[in-house]
PDB file of C-alpha atoms and ligand atoms in Angstrom:
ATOM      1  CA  UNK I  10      -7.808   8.341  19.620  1.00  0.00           C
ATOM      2  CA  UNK I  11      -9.742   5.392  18.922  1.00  0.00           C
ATOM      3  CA  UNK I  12      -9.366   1.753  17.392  1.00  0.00           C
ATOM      4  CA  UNK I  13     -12.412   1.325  15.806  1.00  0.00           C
ATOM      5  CA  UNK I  14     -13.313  -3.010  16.122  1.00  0.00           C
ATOM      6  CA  UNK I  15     -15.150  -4.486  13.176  1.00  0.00           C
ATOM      7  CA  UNK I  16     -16.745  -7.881  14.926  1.00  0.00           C
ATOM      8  CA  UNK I  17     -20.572  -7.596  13.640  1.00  0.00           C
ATOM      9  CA  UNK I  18     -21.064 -10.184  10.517  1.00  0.00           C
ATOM     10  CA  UNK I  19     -21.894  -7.094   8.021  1.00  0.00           C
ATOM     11  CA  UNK I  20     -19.253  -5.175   9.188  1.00  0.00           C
ATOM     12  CA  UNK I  21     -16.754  -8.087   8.532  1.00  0.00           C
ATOM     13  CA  UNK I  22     -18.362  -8.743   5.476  1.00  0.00           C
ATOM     14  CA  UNK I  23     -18.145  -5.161   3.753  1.00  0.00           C
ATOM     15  CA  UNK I  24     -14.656  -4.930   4.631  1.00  0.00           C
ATOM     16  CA  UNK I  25     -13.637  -8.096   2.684  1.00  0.00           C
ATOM     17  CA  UNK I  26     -15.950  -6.838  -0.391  1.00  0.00           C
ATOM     18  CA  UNK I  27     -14.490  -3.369  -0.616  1.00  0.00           C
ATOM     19  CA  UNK I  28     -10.262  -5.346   0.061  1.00  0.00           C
ATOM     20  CA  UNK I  29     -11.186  -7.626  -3.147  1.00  0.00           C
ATOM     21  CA  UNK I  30     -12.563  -5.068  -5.644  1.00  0.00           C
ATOM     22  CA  UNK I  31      -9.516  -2.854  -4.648  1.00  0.00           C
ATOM     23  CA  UNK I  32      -7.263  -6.180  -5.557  1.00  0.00           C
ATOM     24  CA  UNK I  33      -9.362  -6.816  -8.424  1.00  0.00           C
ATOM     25  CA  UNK I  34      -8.604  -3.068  -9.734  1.00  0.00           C
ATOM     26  CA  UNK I  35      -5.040  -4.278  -9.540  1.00  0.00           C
ATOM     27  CA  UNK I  36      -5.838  -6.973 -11.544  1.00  0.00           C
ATOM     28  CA  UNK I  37      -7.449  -5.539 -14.392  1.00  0.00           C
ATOM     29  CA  UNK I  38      -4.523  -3.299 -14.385  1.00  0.00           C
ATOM     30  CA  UNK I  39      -1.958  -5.654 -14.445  1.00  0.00           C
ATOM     31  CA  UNK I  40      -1.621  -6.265 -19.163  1.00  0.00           C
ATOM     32  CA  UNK I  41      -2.071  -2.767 -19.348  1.00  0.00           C
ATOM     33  CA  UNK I  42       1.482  -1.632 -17.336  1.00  0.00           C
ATOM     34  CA  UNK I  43       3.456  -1.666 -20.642  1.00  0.00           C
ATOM     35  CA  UNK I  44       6.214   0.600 -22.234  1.00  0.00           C
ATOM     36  CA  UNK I  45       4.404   3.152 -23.719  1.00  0.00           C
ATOM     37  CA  UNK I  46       1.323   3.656 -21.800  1.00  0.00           C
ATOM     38  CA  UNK I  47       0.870   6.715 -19.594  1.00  0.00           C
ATOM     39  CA  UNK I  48      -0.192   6.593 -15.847  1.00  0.00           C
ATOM     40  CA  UNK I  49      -3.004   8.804 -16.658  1.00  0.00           C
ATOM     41  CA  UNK I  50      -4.689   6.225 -19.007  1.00  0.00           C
ATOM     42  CA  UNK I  51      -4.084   3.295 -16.462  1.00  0.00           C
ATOM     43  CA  UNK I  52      -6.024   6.074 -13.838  1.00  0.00           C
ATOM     44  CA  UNK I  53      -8.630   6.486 -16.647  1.00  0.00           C
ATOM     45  CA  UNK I  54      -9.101   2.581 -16.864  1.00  0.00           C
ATOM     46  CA  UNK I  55      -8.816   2.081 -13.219  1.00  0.00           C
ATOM     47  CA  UNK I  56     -11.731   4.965 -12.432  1.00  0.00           C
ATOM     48  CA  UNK I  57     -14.005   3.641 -14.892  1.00  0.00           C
ATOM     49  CA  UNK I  58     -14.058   0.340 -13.715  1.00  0.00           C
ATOM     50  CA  UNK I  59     -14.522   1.147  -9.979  1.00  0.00           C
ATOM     51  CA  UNK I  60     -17.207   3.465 -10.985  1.00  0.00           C
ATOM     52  CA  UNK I  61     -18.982   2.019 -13.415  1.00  0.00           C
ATOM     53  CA  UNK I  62     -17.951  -2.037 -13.188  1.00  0.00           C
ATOM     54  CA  UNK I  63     -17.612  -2.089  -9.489  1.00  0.00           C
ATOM     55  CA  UNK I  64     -20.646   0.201  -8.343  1.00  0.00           C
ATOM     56  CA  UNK I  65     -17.654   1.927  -6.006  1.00  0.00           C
ATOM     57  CA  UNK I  66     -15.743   5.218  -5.430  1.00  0.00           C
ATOM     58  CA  UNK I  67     -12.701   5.754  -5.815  1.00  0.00           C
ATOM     59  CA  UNK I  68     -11.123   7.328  -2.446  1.00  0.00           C
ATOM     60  CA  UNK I  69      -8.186   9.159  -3.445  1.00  0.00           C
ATOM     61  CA  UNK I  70     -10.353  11.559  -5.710  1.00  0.00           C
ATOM     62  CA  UNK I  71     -10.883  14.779  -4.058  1.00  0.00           C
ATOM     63  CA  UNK I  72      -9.398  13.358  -0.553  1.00  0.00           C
ATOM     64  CA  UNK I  73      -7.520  16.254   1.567  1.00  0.00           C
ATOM     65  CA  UNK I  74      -6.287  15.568   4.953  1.00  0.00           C
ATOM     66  CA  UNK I  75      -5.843  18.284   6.754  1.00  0.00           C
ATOM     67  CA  UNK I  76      -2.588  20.787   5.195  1.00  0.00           C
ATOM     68  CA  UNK I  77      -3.518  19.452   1.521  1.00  0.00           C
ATOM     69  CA  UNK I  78      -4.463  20.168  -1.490  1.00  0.00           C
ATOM     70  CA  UNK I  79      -7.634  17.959  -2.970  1.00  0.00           C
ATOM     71  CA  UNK I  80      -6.087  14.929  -4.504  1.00  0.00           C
ATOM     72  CA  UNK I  81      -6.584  15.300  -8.152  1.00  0.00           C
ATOM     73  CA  UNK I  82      -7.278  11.227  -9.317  1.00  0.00           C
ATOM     74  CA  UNK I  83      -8.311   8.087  -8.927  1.00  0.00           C
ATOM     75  CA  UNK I  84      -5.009   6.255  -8.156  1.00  0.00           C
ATOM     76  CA  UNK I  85      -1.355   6.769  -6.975  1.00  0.00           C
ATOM     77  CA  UNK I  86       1.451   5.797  -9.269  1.00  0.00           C
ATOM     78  CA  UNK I  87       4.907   6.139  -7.841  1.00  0.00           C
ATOM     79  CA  UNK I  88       7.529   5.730 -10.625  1.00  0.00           C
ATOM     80  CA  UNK I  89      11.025   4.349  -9.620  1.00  0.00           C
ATOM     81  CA  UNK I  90      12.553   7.637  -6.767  1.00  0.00           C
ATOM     82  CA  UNK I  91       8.913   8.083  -6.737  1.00  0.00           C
ATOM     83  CA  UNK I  92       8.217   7.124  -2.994  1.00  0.00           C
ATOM     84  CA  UNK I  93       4.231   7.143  -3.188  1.00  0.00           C
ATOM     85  CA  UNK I  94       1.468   9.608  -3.748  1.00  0.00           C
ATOM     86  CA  UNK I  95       2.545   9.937  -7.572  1.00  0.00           C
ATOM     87  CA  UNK I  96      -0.062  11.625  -9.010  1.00  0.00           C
ATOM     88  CA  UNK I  97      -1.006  10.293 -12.831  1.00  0.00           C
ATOM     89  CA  UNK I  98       0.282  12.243 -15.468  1.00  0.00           C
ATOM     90  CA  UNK I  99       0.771  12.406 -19.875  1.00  0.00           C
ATOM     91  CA  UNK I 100       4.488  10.592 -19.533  1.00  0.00           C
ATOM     92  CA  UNK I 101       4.481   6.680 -20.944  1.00  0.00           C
ATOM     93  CA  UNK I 102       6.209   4.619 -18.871  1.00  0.00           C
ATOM     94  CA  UNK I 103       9.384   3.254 -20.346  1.00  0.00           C
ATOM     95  CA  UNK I 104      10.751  -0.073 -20.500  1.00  0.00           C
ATOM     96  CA  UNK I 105      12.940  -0.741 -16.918  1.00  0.00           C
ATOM     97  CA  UNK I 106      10.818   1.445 -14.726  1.00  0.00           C
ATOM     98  CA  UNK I 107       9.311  -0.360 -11.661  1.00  0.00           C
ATOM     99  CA  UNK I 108       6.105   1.504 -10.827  1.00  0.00           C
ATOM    100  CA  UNK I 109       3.393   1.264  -7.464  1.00  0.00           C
ATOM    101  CA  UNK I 110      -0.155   1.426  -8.527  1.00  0.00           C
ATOM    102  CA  UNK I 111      -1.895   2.061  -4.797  1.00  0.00           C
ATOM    103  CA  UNK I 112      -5.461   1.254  -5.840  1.00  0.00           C
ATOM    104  CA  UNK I 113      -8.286   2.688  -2.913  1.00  0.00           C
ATOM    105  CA  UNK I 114     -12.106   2.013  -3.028  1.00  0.00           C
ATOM    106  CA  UNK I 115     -14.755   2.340  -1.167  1.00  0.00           C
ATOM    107  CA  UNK I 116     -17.809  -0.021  -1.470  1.00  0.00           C
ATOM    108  CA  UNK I 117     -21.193   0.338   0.576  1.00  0.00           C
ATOM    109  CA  UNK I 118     -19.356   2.893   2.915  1.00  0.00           C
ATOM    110  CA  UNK I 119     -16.021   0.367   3.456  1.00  0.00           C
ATOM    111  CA  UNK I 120     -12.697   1.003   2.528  1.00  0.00           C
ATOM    112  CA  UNK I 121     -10.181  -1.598   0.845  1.00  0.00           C
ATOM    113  CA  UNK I 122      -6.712  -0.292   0.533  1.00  0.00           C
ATOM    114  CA  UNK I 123      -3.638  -2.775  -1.567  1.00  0.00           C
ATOM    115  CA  UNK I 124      -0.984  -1.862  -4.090  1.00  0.00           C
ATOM    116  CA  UNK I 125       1.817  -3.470  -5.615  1.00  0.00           C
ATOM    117  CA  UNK I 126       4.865  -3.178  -7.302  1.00  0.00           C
ATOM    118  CA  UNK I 127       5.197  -3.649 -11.641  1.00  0.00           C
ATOM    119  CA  UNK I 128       8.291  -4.090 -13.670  1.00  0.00           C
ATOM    120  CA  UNK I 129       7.817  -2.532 -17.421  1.00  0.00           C
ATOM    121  CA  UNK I 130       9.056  -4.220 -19.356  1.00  0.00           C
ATOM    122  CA  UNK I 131      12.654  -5.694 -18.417  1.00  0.00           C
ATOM    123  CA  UNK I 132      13.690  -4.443 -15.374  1.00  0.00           C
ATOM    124  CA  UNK I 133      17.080  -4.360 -13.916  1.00  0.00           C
ATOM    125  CA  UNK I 134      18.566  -7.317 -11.810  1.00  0.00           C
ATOM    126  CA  UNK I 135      18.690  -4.398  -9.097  1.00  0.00           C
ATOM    127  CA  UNK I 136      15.362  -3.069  -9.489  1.00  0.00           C
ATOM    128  CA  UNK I 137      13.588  -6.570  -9.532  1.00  0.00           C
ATOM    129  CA  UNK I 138      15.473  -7.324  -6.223  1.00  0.00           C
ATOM    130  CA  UNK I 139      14.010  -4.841  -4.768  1.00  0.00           C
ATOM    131  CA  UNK I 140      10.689  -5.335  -5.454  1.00  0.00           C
ATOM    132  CA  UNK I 141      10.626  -8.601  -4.610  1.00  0.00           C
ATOM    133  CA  UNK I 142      12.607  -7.972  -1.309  1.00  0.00           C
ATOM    134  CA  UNK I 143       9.852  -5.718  -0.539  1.00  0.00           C
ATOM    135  CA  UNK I 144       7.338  -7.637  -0.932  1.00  0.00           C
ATOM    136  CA  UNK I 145       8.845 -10.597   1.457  1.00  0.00           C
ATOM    137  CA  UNK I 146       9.485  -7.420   3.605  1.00  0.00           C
ATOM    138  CA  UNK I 147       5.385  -6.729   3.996  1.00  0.00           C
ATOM    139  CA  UNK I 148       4.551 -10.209   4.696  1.00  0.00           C
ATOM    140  CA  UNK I 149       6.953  -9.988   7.342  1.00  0.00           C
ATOM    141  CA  UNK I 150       4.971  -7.841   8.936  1.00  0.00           C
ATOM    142  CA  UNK I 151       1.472  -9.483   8.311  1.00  0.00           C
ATOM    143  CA  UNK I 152       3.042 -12.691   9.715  1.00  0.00           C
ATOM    144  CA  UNK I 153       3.402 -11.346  12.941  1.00  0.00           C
ATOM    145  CA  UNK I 154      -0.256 -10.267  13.157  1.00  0.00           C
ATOM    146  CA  UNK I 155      -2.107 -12.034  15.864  1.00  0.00           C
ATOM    147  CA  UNK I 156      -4.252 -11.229  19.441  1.00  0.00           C
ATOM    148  CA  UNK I 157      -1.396 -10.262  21.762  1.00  0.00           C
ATOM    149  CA  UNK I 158       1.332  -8.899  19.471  1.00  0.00           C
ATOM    150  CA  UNK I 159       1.854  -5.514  19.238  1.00  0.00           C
ATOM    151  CA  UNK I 160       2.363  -3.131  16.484  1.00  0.00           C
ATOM    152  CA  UNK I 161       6.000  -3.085  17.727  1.00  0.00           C
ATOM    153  CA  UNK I 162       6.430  -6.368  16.376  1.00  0.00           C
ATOM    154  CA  UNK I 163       5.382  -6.129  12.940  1.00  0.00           C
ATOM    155  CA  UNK I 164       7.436  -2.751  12.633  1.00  0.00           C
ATOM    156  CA  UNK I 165      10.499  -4.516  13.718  1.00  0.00           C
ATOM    157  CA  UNK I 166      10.227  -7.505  11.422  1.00  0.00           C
ATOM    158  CA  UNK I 167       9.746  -5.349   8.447  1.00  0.00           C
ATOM    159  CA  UNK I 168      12.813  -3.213   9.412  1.00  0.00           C
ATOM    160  CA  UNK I 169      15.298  -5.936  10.572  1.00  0.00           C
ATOM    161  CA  UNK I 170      14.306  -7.685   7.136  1.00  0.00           C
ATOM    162  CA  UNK I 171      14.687  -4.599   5.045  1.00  0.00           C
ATOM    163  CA  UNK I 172      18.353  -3.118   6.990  1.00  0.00           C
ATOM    164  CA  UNK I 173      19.496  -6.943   6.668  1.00  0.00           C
ATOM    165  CA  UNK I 174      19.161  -6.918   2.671  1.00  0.00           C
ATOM    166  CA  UNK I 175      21.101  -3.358   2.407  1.00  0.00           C
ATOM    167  CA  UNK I 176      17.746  -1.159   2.061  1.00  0.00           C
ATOM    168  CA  UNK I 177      16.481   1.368   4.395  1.00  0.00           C
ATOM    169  CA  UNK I 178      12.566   2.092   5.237  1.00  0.00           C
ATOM    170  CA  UNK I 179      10.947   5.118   4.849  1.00  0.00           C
ATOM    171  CA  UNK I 180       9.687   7.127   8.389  1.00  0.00           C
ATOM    172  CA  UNK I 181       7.451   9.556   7.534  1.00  0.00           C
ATOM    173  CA  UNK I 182       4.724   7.119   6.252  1.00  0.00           C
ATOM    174  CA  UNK I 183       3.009   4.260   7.836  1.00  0.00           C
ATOM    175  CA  UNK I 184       0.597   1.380   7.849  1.00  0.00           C
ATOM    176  CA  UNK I 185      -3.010   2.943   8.843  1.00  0.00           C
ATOM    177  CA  UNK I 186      -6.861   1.733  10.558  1.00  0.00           C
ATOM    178  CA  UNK I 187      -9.136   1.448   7.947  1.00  0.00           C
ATOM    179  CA  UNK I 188     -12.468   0.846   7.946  1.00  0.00           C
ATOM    180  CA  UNK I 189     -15.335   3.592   7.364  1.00  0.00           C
ATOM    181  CA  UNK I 190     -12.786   6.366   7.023  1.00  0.00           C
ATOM    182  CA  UNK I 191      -9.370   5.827   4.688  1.00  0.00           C
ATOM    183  CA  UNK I 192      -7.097   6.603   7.216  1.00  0.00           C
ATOM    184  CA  UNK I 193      -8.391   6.233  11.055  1.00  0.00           C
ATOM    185  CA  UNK I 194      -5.996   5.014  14.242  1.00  0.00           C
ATOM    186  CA  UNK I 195      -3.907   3.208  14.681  1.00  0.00           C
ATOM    187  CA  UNK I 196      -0.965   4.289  12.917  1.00  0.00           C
ATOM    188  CA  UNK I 197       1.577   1.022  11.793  1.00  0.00           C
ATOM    189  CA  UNK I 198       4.863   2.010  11.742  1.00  0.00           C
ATOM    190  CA  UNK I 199       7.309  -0.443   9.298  1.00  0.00           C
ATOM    191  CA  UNK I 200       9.830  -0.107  12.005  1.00  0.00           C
ATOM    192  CA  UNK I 201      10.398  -0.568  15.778  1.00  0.00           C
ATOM    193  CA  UNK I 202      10.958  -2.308  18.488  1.00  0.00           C
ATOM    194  CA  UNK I 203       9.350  -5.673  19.778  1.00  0.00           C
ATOM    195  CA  UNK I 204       6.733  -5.727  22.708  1.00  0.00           C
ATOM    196  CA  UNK I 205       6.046  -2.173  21.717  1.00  0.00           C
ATOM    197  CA  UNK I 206       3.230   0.028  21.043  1.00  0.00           C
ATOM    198  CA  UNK I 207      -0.519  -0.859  21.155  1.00  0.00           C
ATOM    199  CA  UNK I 208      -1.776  -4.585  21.327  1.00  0.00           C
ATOM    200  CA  UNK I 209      -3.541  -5.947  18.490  1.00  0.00           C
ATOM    201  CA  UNK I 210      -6.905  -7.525  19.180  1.00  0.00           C
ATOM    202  CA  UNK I 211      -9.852  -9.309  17.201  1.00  0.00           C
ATOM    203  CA  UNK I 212     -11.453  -7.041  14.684  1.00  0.00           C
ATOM    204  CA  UNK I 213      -8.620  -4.243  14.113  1.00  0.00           C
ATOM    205  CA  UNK I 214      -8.311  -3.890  10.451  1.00  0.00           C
ATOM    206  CA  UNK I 215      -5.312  -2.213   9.421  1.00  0.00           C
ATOM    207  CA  UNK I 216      -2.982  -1.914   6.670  1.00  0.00           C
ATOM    208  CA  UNK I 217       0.571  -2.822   6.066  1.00  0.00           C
ATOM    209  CA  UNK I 218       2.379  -1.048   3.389  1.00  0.00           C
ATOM    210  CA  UNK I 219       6.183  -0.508   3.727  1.00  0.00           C
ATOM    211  CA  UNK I 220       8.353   1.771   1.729  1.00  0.00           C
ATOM    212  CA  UNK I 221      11.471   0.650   1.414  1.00  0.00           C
ATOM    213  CA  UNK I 222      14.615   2.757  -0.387  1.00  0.00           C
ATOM    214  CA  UNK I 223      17.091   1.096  -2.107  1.00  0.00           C
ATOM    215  CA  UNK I 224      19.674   4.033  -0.726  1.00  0.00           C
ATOM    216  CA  UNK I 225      19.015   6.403   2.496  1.00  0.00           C
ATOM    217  CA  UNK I 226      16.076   6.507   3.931  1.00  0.00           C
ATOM    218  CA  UNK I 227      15.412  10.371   3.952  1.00  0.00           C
ATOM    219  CA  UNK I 228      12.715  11.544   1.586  1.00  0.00           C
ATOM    220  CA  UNK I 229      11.535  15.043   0.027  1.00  0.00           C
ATOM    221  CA  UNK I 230       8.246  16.527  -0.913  1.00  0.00           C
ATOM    222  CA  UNK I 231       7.838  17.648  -4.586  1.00  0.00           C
ATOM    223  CA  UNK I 232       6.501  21.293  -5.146  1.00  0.00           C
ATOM    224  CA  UNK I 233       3.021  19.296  -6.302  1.00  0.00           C
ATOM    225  CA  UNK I 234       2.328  18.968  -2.373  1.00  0.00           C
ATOM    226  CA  UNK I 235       1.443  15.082  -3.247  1.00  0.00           C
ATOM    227  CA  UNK I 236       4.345  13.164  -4.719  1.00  0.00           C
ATOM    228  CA  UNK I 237       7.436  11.895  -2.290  1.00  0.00           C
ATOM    229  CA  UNK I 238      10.588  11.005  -3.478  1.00  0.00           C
ATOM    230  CA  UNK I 239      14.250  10.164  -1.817  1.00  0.00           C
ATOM    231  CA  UNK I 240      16.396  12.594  -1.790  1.00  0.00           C
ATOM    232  CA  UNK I 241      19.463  10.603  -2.451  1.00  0.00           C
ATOM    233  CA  UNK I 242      17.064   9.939  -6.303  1.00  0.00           C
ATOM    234  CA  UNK I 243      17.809   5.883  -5.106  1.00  0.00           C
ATOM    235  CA  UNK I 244      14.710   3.534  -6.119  1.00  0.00           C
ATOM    236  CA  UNK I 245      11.886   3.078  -3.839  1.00  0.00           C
ATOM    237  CA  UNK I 246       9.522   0.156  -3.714  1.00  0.00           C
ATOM    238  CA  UNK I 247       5.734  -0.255  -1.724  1.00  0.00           C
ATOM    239  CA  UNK I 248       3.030  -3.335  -1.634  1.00  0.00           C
ATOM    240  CA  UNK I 249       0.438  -3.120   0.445  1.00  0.00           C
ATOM    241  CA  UNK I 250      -2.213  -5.309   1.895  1.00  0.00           C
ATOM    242  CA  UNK I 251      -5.411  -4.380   4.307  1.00  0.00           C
ATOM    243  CA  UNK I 252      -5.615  -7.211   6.856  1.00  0.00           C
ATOM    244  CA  UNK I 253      -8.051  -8.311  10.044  1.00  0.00           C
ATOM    245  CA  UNK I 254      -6.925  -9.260  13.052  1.00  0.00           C
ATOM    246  CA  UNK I 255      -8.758 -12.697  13.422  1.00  0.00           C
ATOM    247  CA  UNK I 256      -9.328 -15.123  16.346  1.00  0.00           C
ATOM    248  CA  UNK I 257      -6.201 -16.689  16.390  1.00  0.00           C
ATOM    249  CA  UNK I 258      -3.911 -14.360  13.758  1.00  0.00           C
ATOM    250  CA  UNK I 259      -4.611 -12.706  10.328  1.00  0.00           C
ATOM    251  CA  UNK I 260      -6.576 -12.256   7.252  1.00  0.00           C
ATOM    252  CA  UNK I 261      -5.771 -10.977   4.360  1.00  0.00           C
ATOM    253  CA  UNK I 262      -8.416  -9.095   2.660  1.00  0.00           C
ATOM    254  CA  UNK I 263      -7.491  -7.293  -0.091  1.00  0.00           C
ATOM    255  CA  UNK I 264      -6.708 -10.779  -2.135  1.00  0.00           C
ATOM    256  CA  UNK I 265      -7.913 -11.931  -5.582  1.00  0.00           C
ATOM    257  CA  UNK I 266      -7.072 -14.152  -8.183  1.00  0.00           C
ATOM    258  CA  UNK I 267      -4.288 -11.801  -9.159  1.00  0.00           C
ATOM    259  CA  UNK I 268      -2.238 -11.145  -6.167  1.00  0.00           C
ATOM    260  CA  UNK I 269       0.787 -12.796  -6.416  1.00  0.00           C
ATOM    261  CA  UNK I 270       1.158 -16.138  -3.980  1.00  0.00           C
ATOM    262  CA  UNK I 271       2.758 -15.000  -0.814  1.00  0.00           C
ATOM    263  CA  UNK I 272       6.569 -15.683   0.351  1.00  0.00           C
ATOM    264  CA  UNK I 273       7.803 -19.311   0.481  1.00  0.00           C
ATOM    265  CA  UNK I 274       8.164 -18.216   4.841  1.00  0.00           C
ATOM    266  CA  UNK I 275       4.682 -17.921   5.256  1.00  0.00           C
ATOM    267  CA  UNK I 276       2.929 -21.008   6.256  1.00  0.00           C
ATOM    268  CA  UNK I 277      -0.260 -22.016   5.202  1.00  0.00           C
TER     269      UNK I 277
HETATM  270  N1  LIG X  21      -3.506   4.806  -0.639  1.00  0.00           N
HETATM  271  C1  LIG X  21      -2.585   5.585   0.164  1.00  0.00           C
HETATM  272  C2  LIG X  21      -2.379   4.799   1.418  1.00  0.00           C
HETATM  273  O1  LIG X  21      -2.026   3.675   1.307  1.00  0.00           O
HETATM  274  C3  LIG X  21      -3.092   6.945   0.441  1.00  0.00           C
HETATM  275  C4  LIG X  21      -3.189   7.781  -0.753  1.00  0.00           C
HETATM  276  S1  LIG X  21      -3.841   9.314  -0.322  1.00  0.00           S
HETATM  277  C5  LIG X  21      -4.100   9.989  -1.829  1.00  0.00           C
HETATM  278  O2  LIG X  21      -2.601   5.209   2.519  1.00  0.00           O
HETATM  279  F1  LIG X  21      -4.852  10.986  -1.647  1.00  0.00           F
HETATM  280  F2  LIG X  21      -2.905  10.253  -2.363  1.00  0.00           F
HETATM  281  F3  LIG X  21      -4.682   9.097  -2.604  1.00  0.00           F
HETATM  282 CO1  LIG X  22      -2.857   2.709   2.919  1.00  0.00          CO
HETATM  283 CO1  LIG X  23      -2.783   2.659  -0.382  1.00  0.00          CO
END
């Protein structure tokens, strides 16, 4: 079990490359997430461009952790119970489904990991309040990244937010190291307790990626061995960000001139 530091200049610099072409997948996504279109043409779209625009791979294709099946595409889109790992498919989206595209890539051997939430269409009051809450839930956590916190405290500030709003977070899924693999230590849990768990120094890259249920928190595998859902069928949202522990507290690095602004809470 090792946190792998990224200090070295090129290191540094490959990691913010490979964060803003994953953002910038988002981004070229963003007009097509209409009624009508299916989430296997926006993973169509979304492979092309990293392949042949961006000169990258995309890393869910083919990726099997250990006890699953190869991942069949490009992208994950989670529709409404859909938790994450929703695997594209023939089935238009329709107008009031909130949907996570979790966009991947890997650039000159670097990973960059960031997805957010989408509306189609006109969503519910409901379902817009929770992916906005979500989203102020995340950068909860990323606030609290600095030298001398601990992944403790960025768990706990995503939870307390999330339980304080009426919405429950998701276990069985975390935050993860990135760097030259997808998924490398530590693990970031999006709940805790403060002064917890490892200490976060200069050069940890990491990202931050709650899943937060609108019901109970418990969640079920579908028989695809890929896609989660709640059990209770309530809505689930997810963003996520890949950040770098800096000198003195974060950096975002999967940003581009996309992503939405952050929270009014976080200071600039
Ligand atoms: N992008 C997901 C994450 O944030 C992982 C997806 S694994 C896949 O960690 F194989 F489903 F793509
Ligand atoms: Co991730
Ligand atoms: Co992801």
């Amino acid at each position: 079990m090792t946190i792998t530091i990224k200090s070295a200049a090129d290191d540094l610099e490959g990691m913010r490359v490979a964060g803003r072409l994953a953002s910038e997948v988002l981004d070229m996504l963003t007009p097509h997430v209409k009624p009508g279109v299916t989430t296997e043409q926006l993973d169509k779209l979304a492979h092309d461009h990293i392949v042949n625009v961006q000169g990258a791979v995309p890393a869910p294709l083919n990726y099997a952790p250990p006890g699953y099946t190869p991942y069949p595409k490009s992208i994950c889109t989670s529709i409404n119970h859909q938790v994450c790992h929703g695997i594209p498919n023939d089935r238009p989206l329709k107008n009031g489904d909130i949907v996570n595209i979790d966009v991947t890539v890997i650039k000159d051997g670097w990973h960059g990991d960031t997805s957010r939430m989408f509306v189609v269409g006109e969503g519910s009051i409901a379902a817009k309040r929770l992916c906005a809450l979500t989203y102020e839930a995340m950068w909860k956590g990323i606030v609290k990244v600095k030298p001398g916190a601990r992944l403790g405290d960025i768990g706990h500030s995503i939870q307390t937010f999330a339980e304080s709003q009426g919405f429950s977070i998701v276990r069985e899924f975390c935050g993860h190291g990135i760097g030259r693999k997808f998924h490398e230590e530590p693990q970031v849990l999006h709940y805790g307790r403060p002064g917890t768990l490892e200490e976060l120094v200069p050069g940890m890259t990491f990202t931050i990626e709650p899943m937060v249920n609108a019901g109970r928190r418990e969640i079920r595998e579908m028989g695809d061995g890929w896609t989660i859902v709640t059990k209770d069928r309530s809505l689930s949202a997810q963003w996520e960000h890949t950040v770098l522990v800096t000198d003195t507290g974060y950096e975002v690095l999967t940003l581009s001139a996309g992503s939405p602004p952050p929270p009014a809470f976080v200071g600039v």
